[in-house]
Amino acid sequence: MKKILTVLFFTGLMFSMIACGGCGNSQSATAKGFGGDLTVEVSFEEDKIVSVEVTKHAETPSIGTVAIETLPAQIVEKQSINLDTVSGATVSSWAILNATKEAIEKAGFDPNDYMSKSAAVNTQKTSETINVDIAIIGAGGAGMAAAIEATQRGKDVIIIEKMPFAGGNTVKATGGMNAADTSVQANEGIEDSVELFTEDTLKGGYYKGNPELVQVMAENSADAVEWLGTIGAPLTQVSFSGGASVSRIHQPTGGAAIGAYLVEHFVDTLEKLGIDVKYNTTATEIIMDGEKAVGIKANSSDKEYTINAKAVILATGGFGANEDLYASYREDLKGFVTTNHPGATGDGIVMAEDVGAGLIDIGEIQIHPTVHQATSIMVTEGVRGDGAILVNQSGKRFVNEMQTRDVVSAAEIAQEGGYAYVIFDQHLREGLKATEKYVTNGLTTQADTIEELAKAIGVDSSNLASTLSTWNKAVANQNDTEFGRTTAMEHDLSTGPYYAIKVAPGVHHTMGGVAINTKTEVLTAEGDIIPGLFAAGEVTGGLHGGNRIGGNAVADIVVFGRIAGENASNYVK
Ligand code: ADP
């Protein structure tokens, strides 16, 4: 008997040693993040996770990196991978949690043992009162520009931001910033003027925009570019963009995506200037004293804030992520996905209306026809511009793909299921860098032949093959007899492998919003100023009219963000 027990004891010991294969060890594992592969290195002591480190990633600065900064520590602290994802950074969060799960398995442990939910936190909130000169709601481009400007003017500022990071929709901006008569343009011998920029913007917006606001944006645009240089965010190159008569869209060196670039430098500047930003804190109400705005109410998971301020700046962005709200103004947009970040819920519109603000052009909402629905990633117009076509579920073209966003979107909606496939080939992929992101993020289905591609996406293969052959003949003859396309026909689609991305229209930019004057003072429906209340950026309406041209969203937030900071500072004296 003793012998049997001894054998059992040693067998058990060996088993536990095998199960404890990762004792004192580290394991690494990789999962798909938003920007590509994300690798974690997880260290164990016995079965305890002692560290989680993200050793490789390509996540978006600010959004994805917040998950990287916060989740690993939480995993260690709670010894759990059953954690809430970081709001707005779901894909990055899942990549960290899934890679950690795999590392746990590799170490010989059972991931189910690391699934405990953390104990409920104490929900009792404490109250805090803060007194400042200026309270700003929203740490997107407009709010941060306003905060920097006001602080440079000696004012005491606080920013309230409901997300765990700064950036809002601003961080997603890729094109650049329109500005006229800049030193960058002068260096390149480009002749531009405030008048031309104003005219292009009004024309692009079907002459529905407020000419005074447009004029102020154009007049202040060159100075705004100079100012960005002074805070370490120079825009050094200029290029063409739709709707502009001359090369006017300004970009960082190398053409880097402007949104992430500006947000990074704005956040750095906020830190340098010591500006207080309360993240994970939602503003709920503008406090009024009679007619005047005198502060805001806000809350976080553990605090209820009363922020007394001499002036309030609304910089909460648009409402492109709030389906109920946009469908209430535009029933035809019900069911649309959005390209917007999850914080674009229009809180500022609601708060402003509650204190009597008027709304302008509220139903003017820009939609984008090629949005990958599962990830909300926008497939840039450049793909069609370089020769891609759109086909429906039957594998047939249905529209001239080069028409305006609203026309192509409407045609897509009319197809069975309301979606389409963007089809392109290897030649196009190699000529357009943007497509790489679609491939690494798993948006594309790829096959060596058209027939195989059709099978992979579930459309009729003879239809798709015949569509491609008809299209390639149209390109050869430079004559699209089916849909009358005349541009982006330089290359046919005949070099395998072939690619398809399933897309449908998505809400992109809410052009209408709170009524303001050229000093960014918020106006009532009757046009009276609401003293102490300012607004800037996508939360406002009137600048873009019926259509926003590319490069004007960034011009809007930098120019009017600064104007809000300046006028709020003058108001509080
Ligand atoms: P803009 O381009 O006008 O600056 P963004 O979308 O870039 O707009 O930024 C708006 C910011 O405002 C986002 O970071 C968003 O999370 C924040 N925000 C929206 N509503 C609230 C709210 N109620 N309280 C605090 N922050 C908010």
XYZ file of C-alpha atoms and ligand atoms in Angstrom:
600
model
C 0.000 0.000 0.000
C 2.793 2.378 0.980
C 4.415 1.667 -2.376
C 1.195 2.511 -4.253
C 0.833 5.762 -2.303
C 4.437 6.687 -3.056
C 3.875 6.037 -6.764
C 0.673 8.103 -6.651
C 2.487 10.880 -4.799
C 5.280 11.094 -7.367
C 2.844 10.806 -10.277
C 0.869 13.683 -8.769
C 4.032 15.684 -8.262
C 5.064 15.122 -11.865
C 1.625 16.156 -13.052
C 1.683 19.304 -11.040
C 5.165 20.029 -12.374
C 3.919 19.604 -15.936
C 0.860 21.744 -15.162
C 3.230 24.259 -13.680
C 5.267 24.355 -16.868
C 5.312 28.159 -16.703
C 6.404 28.465 -13.025
C 8.758 31.412 -12.809
C 8.516 31.650 -16.545
C 7.309 34.022 -19.183
C 5.179 33.202 -22.171
C 4.391 35.397 -25.101
C 1.400 35.243 -27.426
C 0.027 37.310 -30.265
C -3.498 38.395 -31.227
C -4.956 40.712 -33.875
C -5.227 44.295 -32.734
C -6.709 47.246 -34.572
C -3.517 48.144 -36.395
C -2.161 44.607 -36.848
C -0.498 42.048 -34.593
C -0.251 42.763 -30.866
C 2.084 40.659 -28.723
C 2.064 40.293 -24.951
C 4.653 38.772 -22.659
C 3.100 37.327 -19.517
C 5.271 36.367 -16.535
C 4.154 33.888 -13.897
C 5.278 32.938 -10.415
C 3.661 29.606 -9.693
C 0.200 30.183 -11.162
C 0.153 33.877 -10.305
C 0.404 36.420 -13.127
C 3.116 38.840 -12.007
C 3.397 40.963 -15.120
C 1.788 41.533 -18.487
C 3.711 43.563 -20.982
C 2.685 44.532 -24.502
C 5.950 44.032 -26.369
C 4.768 44.740 -29.912
C 1.798 46.589 -31.353
C 0.666 49.014 -34.038
C -2.374 50.453 -32.276
C -3.672 53.979 -32.858
C -2.004 56.498 -30.545
C -4.311 57.667 -27.773
C -7.243 55.290 -28.491
C -5.471 51.923 -28.591
C -2.583 52.925 -26.425
C -4.899 53.710 -23.506
C -5.882 50.039 -23.500
C -2.186 49.149 -23.545
C -1.493 51.477 -20.641
C -4.371 50.337 -18.457
C -5.409 46.728 -19.131
C -2.123 44.880 -18.393
C -1.970 46.383 -14.899
C -5.606 45.459 -14.284
C -4.983 41.859 -15.341
C -2.171 41.617 -12.785
C -4.096 43.402 -10.071
C -7.264 41.349 -10.501
C -5.587 38.092 -11.638
C -8.338 38.045 -14.231
C -8.819 38.243 -17.968
C -12.559 38.707 -17.508
C -12.291 42.484 -17.612
C -14.338 45.210 -19.253
C -12.821 46.448 -22.493
C -11.664 50.048 -22.561
C -14.492 52.130 -23.980
C -13.708 53.111 -27.569
C -10.752 50.729 -27.752
C -12.585 47.436 -27.951
C -10.425 45.785 -30.610
C -7.158 46.685 -28.859
C -8.598 45.522 -25.526
C -9.674 42.167 -26.925
C -6.269 41.691 -28.504
C -4.618 42.145 -25.081
C -7.105 39.861 -23.296
C -6.984 37.142 -25.976
C -3.196 37.166 -26.225
C -2.949 36.936 -22.429
C -5.388 34.017 -22.471
C -3.199 32.220 -24.981
C -0.081 32.926 -22.915
C -1.846 31.425 -19.885
C -2.593 28.280 -21.893
C 0.988 28.107 -23.150
C 2.176 28.294 -19.565
C 0.144 25.183 -18.820
C -2.648 26.838 -16.830
C -6.390 26.844 -17.375
C -7.696 30.252 -18.542
C -10.975 29.437 -16.763
C -9.116 29.909 -13.482
C -8.511 33.546 -14.502
C -12.102 34.476 -15.236
C -13.254 35.863 -11.903
C -15.092 39.144 -12.131
C -13.678 41.789 -9.849
C -15.716 42.568 -6.787
C -18.341 45.222 -7.279
C -16.920 48.653 -6.634
C -18.380 50.937 -4.066
C -21.028 52.868 -5.975
C -21.395 55.583 -3.356
C -20.298 58.765 -5.113
C -18.679 61.716 -3.412
C -19.370 65.319 -4.364
C -16.670 67.747 -5.385
C -16.890 71.406 -6.274
C -14.294 73.001 -8.508
C -13.991 76.696 -9.368
C -12.327 77.746 -12.628
C -12.397 80.566 -15.162
C -13.410 78.390 -18.088
C -14.931 74.895 -18.163
C -14.539 73.074 -21.471
C -16.587 69.998 -22.329
C -14.760 67.632 -24.675
C -11.085 66.886 -25.296
C -11.293 66.604 -29.078
C -9.502 68.965 -31.414
C -11.795 71.936 -30.751
C -11.773 71.559 -26.946
C -8.011 71.144 -26.736
C -7.325 74.077 -29.096
C -9.681 76.223 -26.980
C -8.011 75.106 -23.736
C -4.502 75.850 -25.002
C -5.507 79.267 -26.350
C -7.280 80.255 -23.115
C -4.409 79.028 -20.944
C -1.932 80.960 -23.080
C -4.100 83.977 -22.279
C -3.640 83.366 -18.572
C -6.961 81.748 -17.782
C -7.582 78.864 -15.425
C -9.119 76.070 -17.456
C -10.496 72.582 -16.914
C -11.465 70.030 -19.588
C -14.085 67.377 -18.905
C -13.810 64.329 -21.177
C -16.136 61.371 -20.954
C -13.850 58.895 -22.705
C -10.680 57.479 -21.101
C -8.575 59.397 -23.634
C -8.486 62.569 -25.692
C -9.121 62.750 -29.410
C -12.781 62.098 -30.227
C -13.397 62.006 -33.957
C -10.415 64.311 -34.453
C -7.988 61.420 -33.999
C -9.577 59.697 -36.994
C -8.995 62.572 -39.422
C -6.647 61.572 -42.199
C -6.692 64.137 -45.003
C -5.293 67.372 -43.593
C -6.251 70.958 -42.824
C -7.392 73.493 -45.396
C -5.766 76.897 -45.090
C -5.336 79.728 -47.566
C -2.475 82.106 -48.156
C -0.028 80.248 -45.939
C 3.751 80.395 -45.924
C 3.773 76.721 -46.983
C 1.776 77.600 -50.096
C 3.971 80.663 -50.747
C 7.105 78.500 -50.604
C 5.625 76.278 -53.269
C 4.468 79.197 -55.403
C 0.784 78.361 -54.913
C -1.490 81.358 -55.265
C -4.495 81.183 -52.993
C -6.677 83.683 -51.164
C -9.210 83.983 -48.374
C -11.817 84.831 -51.033
C -11.110 81.665 -53.039
C -11.162 79.442 -49.933
C -14.456 81.060 -48.866
C -15.987 80.575 -52.304
C -14.837 76.930 -52.566
C -16.311 76.143 -49.149
C -19.648 77.807 -49.873
C -19.885 76.138 -53.282
C -18.938 72.717 -51.842
C -21.748 73.127 -49.280
C -24.317 73.924 -52.002
C -24.354 77.557 -50.803
C -26.221 76.539 -47.653
C -23.390 77.481 -45.283
C -23.251 80.725 -43.296
C -20.940 83.012 -45.349
C -19.789 84.917 -42.237
C -18.601 81.771 -40.472
C -16.935 80.526 -43.646
C -15.163 83.856 -44.129
C -13.842 83.798 -40.548
C -12.539 80.249 -40.984
C -10.746 81.238 -44.198
C -9.346 84.481 -42.724
C -7.899 82.773 -39.678
C -6.700 79.593 -41.351
C -3.158 80.711 -42.224
C -2.574 82.018 -38.704
C -3.904 78.731 -37.310
C -1.270 76.820 -39.298
C 1.441 79.151 -37.908
C 0.089 78.617 -34.393
C 0.248 74.843 -34.779
C 3.938 75.313 -35.579
C 4.434 77.214 -32.306
C 3.027 74.328 -30.252
C 5.250 71.773 -31.951
C 2.782 70.526 -34.570
C 3.934 72.110 -37.839
C 2.113 71.345 -41.078
C 4.820 71.478 -43.691
C 3.343 70.223 -46.911
C 0.317 71.021 -48.995
C -1.663 69.041 -51.505
C -4.859 68.869 -53.602
C -8.158 67.728 -52.153
C -11.689 67.484 -53.543
C -13.575 70.752 -53.788
C -10.514 73.014 -53.569
C -9.514 75.103 -56.615
C -5.850 75.056 -55.622
C -3.482 72.939 -53.569
C -4.715 73.869 -50.063
C -4.874 70.859 -47.752
C -1.962 71.108 -45.277
C -0.363 68.012 -43.810
C 2.427 66.966 -41.465
C 5.744 66.086 -43.071
C 5.466 62.876 -45.081
C 1.683 63.155 -45.324
C 1.072 61.437 -41.960
C -2.559 61.217 -40.824
C -3.288 64.639 -39.376
C -5.748 63.637 -36.644
C -3.465 61.391 -34.610
C -0.614 63.863 -35.145
C -2.562 66.860 -33.834
C -4.057 64.957 -30.911
C -0.621 63.760 -29.802
C 0.790 67.301 -29.877
C -2.301 68.866 -28.300
C -2.167 66.369 -25.430
C 1.559 67.092 -24.964
C 0.807 70.804 -24.857
C -1.997 70.338 -22.322
C 0.486 68.493 -20.122
C 3.192 71.124 -20.548
C 0.744 73.890 -19.685
C -0.546 71.922 -16.699
C -4.137 71.937 -17.912
C -6.404 69.773 -15.776
C -8.238 67.139 -17.863
C -10.731 64.912 -16.103
C -11.105 61.755 -18.201
C -13.896 59.205 -17.763
C -16.060 62.104 -16.641
C -19.292 63.004 -18.394
C -20.766 66.485 -18.408
C -24.519 66.273 -17.992
C -25.782 69.805 -17.626
C -24.885 73.450 -18.120
C -25.484 75.413 -14.928
C -27.344 78.668 -15.532
C -27.721 81.762 -13.433
C -30.736 83.361 -15.061
C -29.738 83.820 -18.709
C -26.022 83.239 -18.095
C -24.014 79.993 -18.275
C -22.010 79.718 -15.052
C -20.692 76.176 -14.946
C -21.378 72.531 -15.572
C -22.406 69.405 -13.745
C -20.467 66.257 -14.502
C -19.944 62.811 -13.063
C -17.481 59.963 -13.061
C -17.771 56.475 -11.586
C -17.039 57.772 -8.091
C -17.641 61.535 -8.141
C -20.314 64.083 -8.805
C -18.772 67.354 -9.838
C -20.129 70.844 -9.696
C -17.791 72.973 -11.753
C -18.384 76.663 -11.256
C -17.003 78.630 -14.191
C -17.200 82.156 -15.511
C -17.576 80.737 -19.034
C -18.376 77.351 -20.578
C -17.120 76.063 -23.921
C -19.007 73.227 -25.550
C -16.678 71.132 -27.677
C -18.466 67.809 -27.513
C -18.286 66.972 -31.226
C -21.088 65.538 -33.333
C -23.769 62.916 -32.945
C -22.754 60.435 -35.637
C -22.616 57.599 -33.092
C -26.131 58.196 -31.763
C -28.489 56.399 -34.107
C -31.623 57.425 -32.231
C -30.656 61.065 -32.464
C -29.615 61.146 -36.134
C -32.562 59.003 -37.168
C -34.829 61.452 -35.329
C -33.632 64.181 -37.702
C -33.134 61.911 -40.703
C -35.349 58.826 -40.749
C -33.636 57.604 -43.927
C -30.432 57.014 -41.926
C -31.989 54.496 -39.552
C -29.889 51.331 -39.390
C -26.741 52.968 -40.750
C -23.434 52.181 -39.069
C -21.090 55.006 -38.233
C -17.472 55.865 -38.876
C -17.523 57.878 -35.644
C -15.910 57.175 -32.292
C -18.388 55.930 -29.661
C -18.396 59.225 -27.729
C -20.004 61.117 -30.633
C -23.442 60.934 -29.078
C -24.515 64.556 -29.367
C -24.601 65.273 -25.618
C -23.632 68.867 -26.360
C -26.607 69.339 -28.650
C -28.953 68.134 -25.916
C -27.289 70.187 -23.156
C -27.311 73.327 -25.328
C -30.951 72.883 -26.314
C -31.824 72.488 -22.633
C -30.563 76.026 -22.004
C -32.327 77.498 -25.010
C -29.737 77.247 -27.799
C -30.937 77.162 -31.391
C -29.889 74.468 -33.870
C -28.781 75.075 -37.463
C -28.865 72.633 -40.429
C -29.399 69.766 -38.001
C -30.506 67.326 -40.707
C -27.366 67.890 -42.806
C -25.485 64.659 -42.204
C -22.682 63.456 -44.420
C -22.708 59.759 -45.205
C -19.881 57.759 -46.668
C -20.709 54.940 -49.098
C -17.889 52.505 -48.380
C -17.768 51.627 -44.713
C -16.799 48.118 -43.586
C -19.689 47.388 -41.282
C -18.136 45.127 -38.649
C -15.218 47.448 -37.885
C -16.712 50.781 -39.057
C -13.470 51.340 -40.951
C -13.975 53.628 -43.903
C -12.613 52.374 -47.205
C -11.133 55.503 -48.676
C -12.434 56.990 -51.916
C -8.888 56.533 -53.199
C -9.631 52.828 -53.793
C -12.374 53.629 -56.276
C -10.270 56.560 -57.476
C -7.540 54.102 -58.414
C -9.913 51.882 -60.366
C -11.990 49.663 -58.034
C -15.597 48.856 -58.850
C -18.633 48.145 -56.684
C -20.783 45.059 -57.194
C -23.962 43.916 -55.489
C -24.869 40.570 -54.005
C -25.502 39.185 -57.498
C -21.985 40.147 -58.562
C -23.187 42.980 -60.812
C -22.234 46.654 -60.972
C -25.105 49.013 -60.194
C -23.771 52.592 -60.247
C -21.097 54.891 -61.605
C -18.770 54.441 -58.613
C -17.280 57.926 -59.046
C -20.475 59.834 -58.315
C -20.796 61.877 -55.117
C -21.056 60.165 -51.720
C -24.809 60.684 -51.431
C -25.578 59.241 -54.899
C -23.404 56.126 -54.479
C -24.818 55.539 -50.979
C -28.398 55.756 -52.238
C -27.627 53.256 -55.024
C -26.110 50.842 -52.498
C -29.107 51.079 -50.231
C -31.339 50.150 -53.168
C -29.487 46.814 -53.645
C -30.593 43.595 -52.000
C -29.399 43.680 -48.398
C -28.337 47.322 -48.807
C -24.654 46.533 -49.206
C -21.989 46.117 -51.874
C -18.486 44.761 -52.424
C -15.530 46.922 -53.382
C -13.562 44.799 -55.870
C -9.906 45.449 -56.721
C -6.829 43.590 -57.869
C -3.194 43.129 -56.913
C -2.043 45.938 -59.194
C -4.288 48.397 -57.363
C -3.169 47.075 -53.963
C 0.472 47.639 -54.824
C -0.178 51.214 -55.941
C -2.234 52.319 -52.933
C -0.729 52.122 -49.466
C -4.107 52.560 -47.753
C -5.159 49.070 -48.856
C -2.518 47.448 -46.624
C -4.451 48.456 -43.520
C -7.554 46.789 -44.926
C -5.631 43.579 -45.544
C -3.948 43.529 -42.104
C -7.226 44.296 -40.358
C -8.929 41.376 -42.074
C -11.383 43.497 -44.073
C -10.469 41.869 -47.372
C -11.393 38.519 -48.835
C -8.693 37.420 -51.235
C -8.523 34.786 -54.019
C -6.329 33.989 -56.988
C -9.127 34.063 -59.525
C -12.363 36.001 -59.902
C -14.355 32.768 -59.719
C -12.715 31.756 -56.435
C -13.274 35.251 -55.045
C -16.953 35.033 -55.980
C -17.236 31.702 -54.172
C -15.467 33.058 -51.102
C -17.872 36.005 -50.771
C -20.927 33.999 -51.764
C -21.896 35.702 -55.021
C -22.662 34.064 -58.371
C -19.270 33.338 -59.948
C -20.288 33.519 -63.593
C -21.957 36.902 -62.921
C -18.868 38.291 -61.241
C -16.567 36.960 -63.980
C -18.755 38.507 -66.663
C -18.937 41.834 -64.711
C -15.139 41.968 -64.581
C -14.761 41.109 -68.234
C -17.289 43.790 -69.266
C -15.559 46.306 -66.989
C -12.102 45.511 -68.339
C -13.408 46.035 -71.890
C -14.900 49.380 -70.797
C -11.484 50.395 -69.464
C -9.783 49.270 -72.694
C -12.275 51.282 -74.761
C -12.460 54.115 -72.198
C -16.203 53.831 -72.518
C -18.447 52.601 -69.703
C -21.634 51.974 -71.666
C -23.384 50.563 -68.591
C -23.065 53.392 -66.057
C -21.253 56.202 -67.827
C -18.186 56.288 -65.581
C -15.574 58.553 -67.113
C -12.847 58.828 -64.468
C -10.569 56.428 -62.573
C -10.343 54.153 -65.601
C -6.569 54.123 -66.012
C -6.141 50.474 -65.048
C -8.346 47.446 -65.559
C -8.782 44.777 -62.895
C -6.925 41.823 -64.352
C -3.982 41.064 -62.060
C -4.612 38.397 -59.448
C -4.948 37.931 -56.602
C -8.300 39.704 -56.418
C -9.810 41.367 -53.344
C -13.299 42.123 -52.066
C -14.393 44.260 -49.129
C -18.022 44.163 -48.050
C -19.270 47.709 -47.452
C -22.396 49.714 -46.818
C -23.026 53.401 -46.178
C -22.123 54.836 -42.795
C -22.821 58.098 -41.037
C -19.667 60.173 -41.249
C -20.011 63.813 -40.188
C -22.887 65.684 -38.617
C -22.653 69.084 -40.249
C -25.483 70.753 -38.410
C -25.527 71.646 -34.736
C -25.621 74.427 -32.185
C -26.045 77.940 -33.616
C -23.064 80.252 -33.053
C -21.911 83.637 -34.274
C -18.426 84.420 -35.563
C -17.177 84.842 -31.971
C -18.400 81.288 -31.193
C -21.036 82.683 -28.826
C -23.984 80.301 -28.660
C -27.230 81.763 -29.998
C -30.850 81.066 -29.222
C -33.279 80.162 -32.009
C -34.118 83.879 -32.109
C -30.461 84.798 -32.611
C -29.825 86.196 -29.107
C -26.494 85.498 -27.416
C -26.505 83.175 -24.391
C -23.934 84.969 -22.196
C -21.046 82.823 -20.995
C -21.742 79.940 -23.393
C -19.403 79.288 -26.321
C -19.216 76.365 -28.748
C -16.741 75.158 -31.362
C -16.157 72.219 -33.687
C -18.520 69.511 -34.862
C -21.064 70.339 -32.152
C -21.846 73.568 -34.048
C -23.788 74.049 -37.259
C -23.718 76.483 -40.150
C -20.148 76.279 -41.418
C -20.332 73.391 -43.877
C -23.853 73.957 -45.176
C -25.112 70.975 -47.183
C -21.758 69.255 -47.650
C -18.390 69.442 -45.902
C -15.375 69.440 -48.140
C -12.340 67.401 -47.118
C -9.869 69.368 -44.961
C -12.501 71.687 -43.487
C -13.241 69.625 -40.363
C -9.705 70.212 -39.103
C -9.746 73.867 -40.212
C -13.009 74.226 -38.260
C -11.723 72.783 -34.992
C -8.381 74.595 -34.938
C -9.716 77.996 -36.038
C -12.954 78.039 -34.051
C -11.451 76.185 -31.076
C -8.926 79.020 -30.753
C -11.608 81.684 -31.290
C -13.681 80.102 -28.510
C -10.625 80.112 -26.212
C -9.944 83.760 -27.029
C -13.505 85.029 -26.687
C -14.241 83.039 -23.553
C -11.020 84.533 -22.078
C -12.117 88.058 -23.029
C -15.545 87.386 -21.552
C -14.172 86.288 -18.168
C -11.595 89.157 -18.250
P -14.330 68.136 -32.460
O -13.795 67.635 -33.761
O -15.428 69.084 -32.610
O -13.246 68.572 -31.524
P -14.320 65.471 -31.380
O -15.249 64.385 -31.723
O -12.935 65.366 -31.891
O -15.012 66.834 -31.808
O -14.210 65.622 -29.795
C -15.330 65.776 -28.970
C -14.993 65.190 -27.601
O -16.029 65.489 -26.680
C -14.855 63.677 -27.629
O -13.621 63.299 -27.078
C -16.031 63.201 -26.774
O -15.776 62.004 -26.078
C -16.229 64.366 -25.831
N -17.575 64.429 -25.233
C -18.760 64.280 -25.868
N -19.780 64.404 -24.998
C -19.236 64.627 -23.780
C -19.769 64.822 -22.457
N -21.079 64.800 -22.221
N -18.901 65.010 -21.446
C -17.567 65.012 -21.654
N -17.008 64.812 -22.873
C -17.832 64.639 -23.925
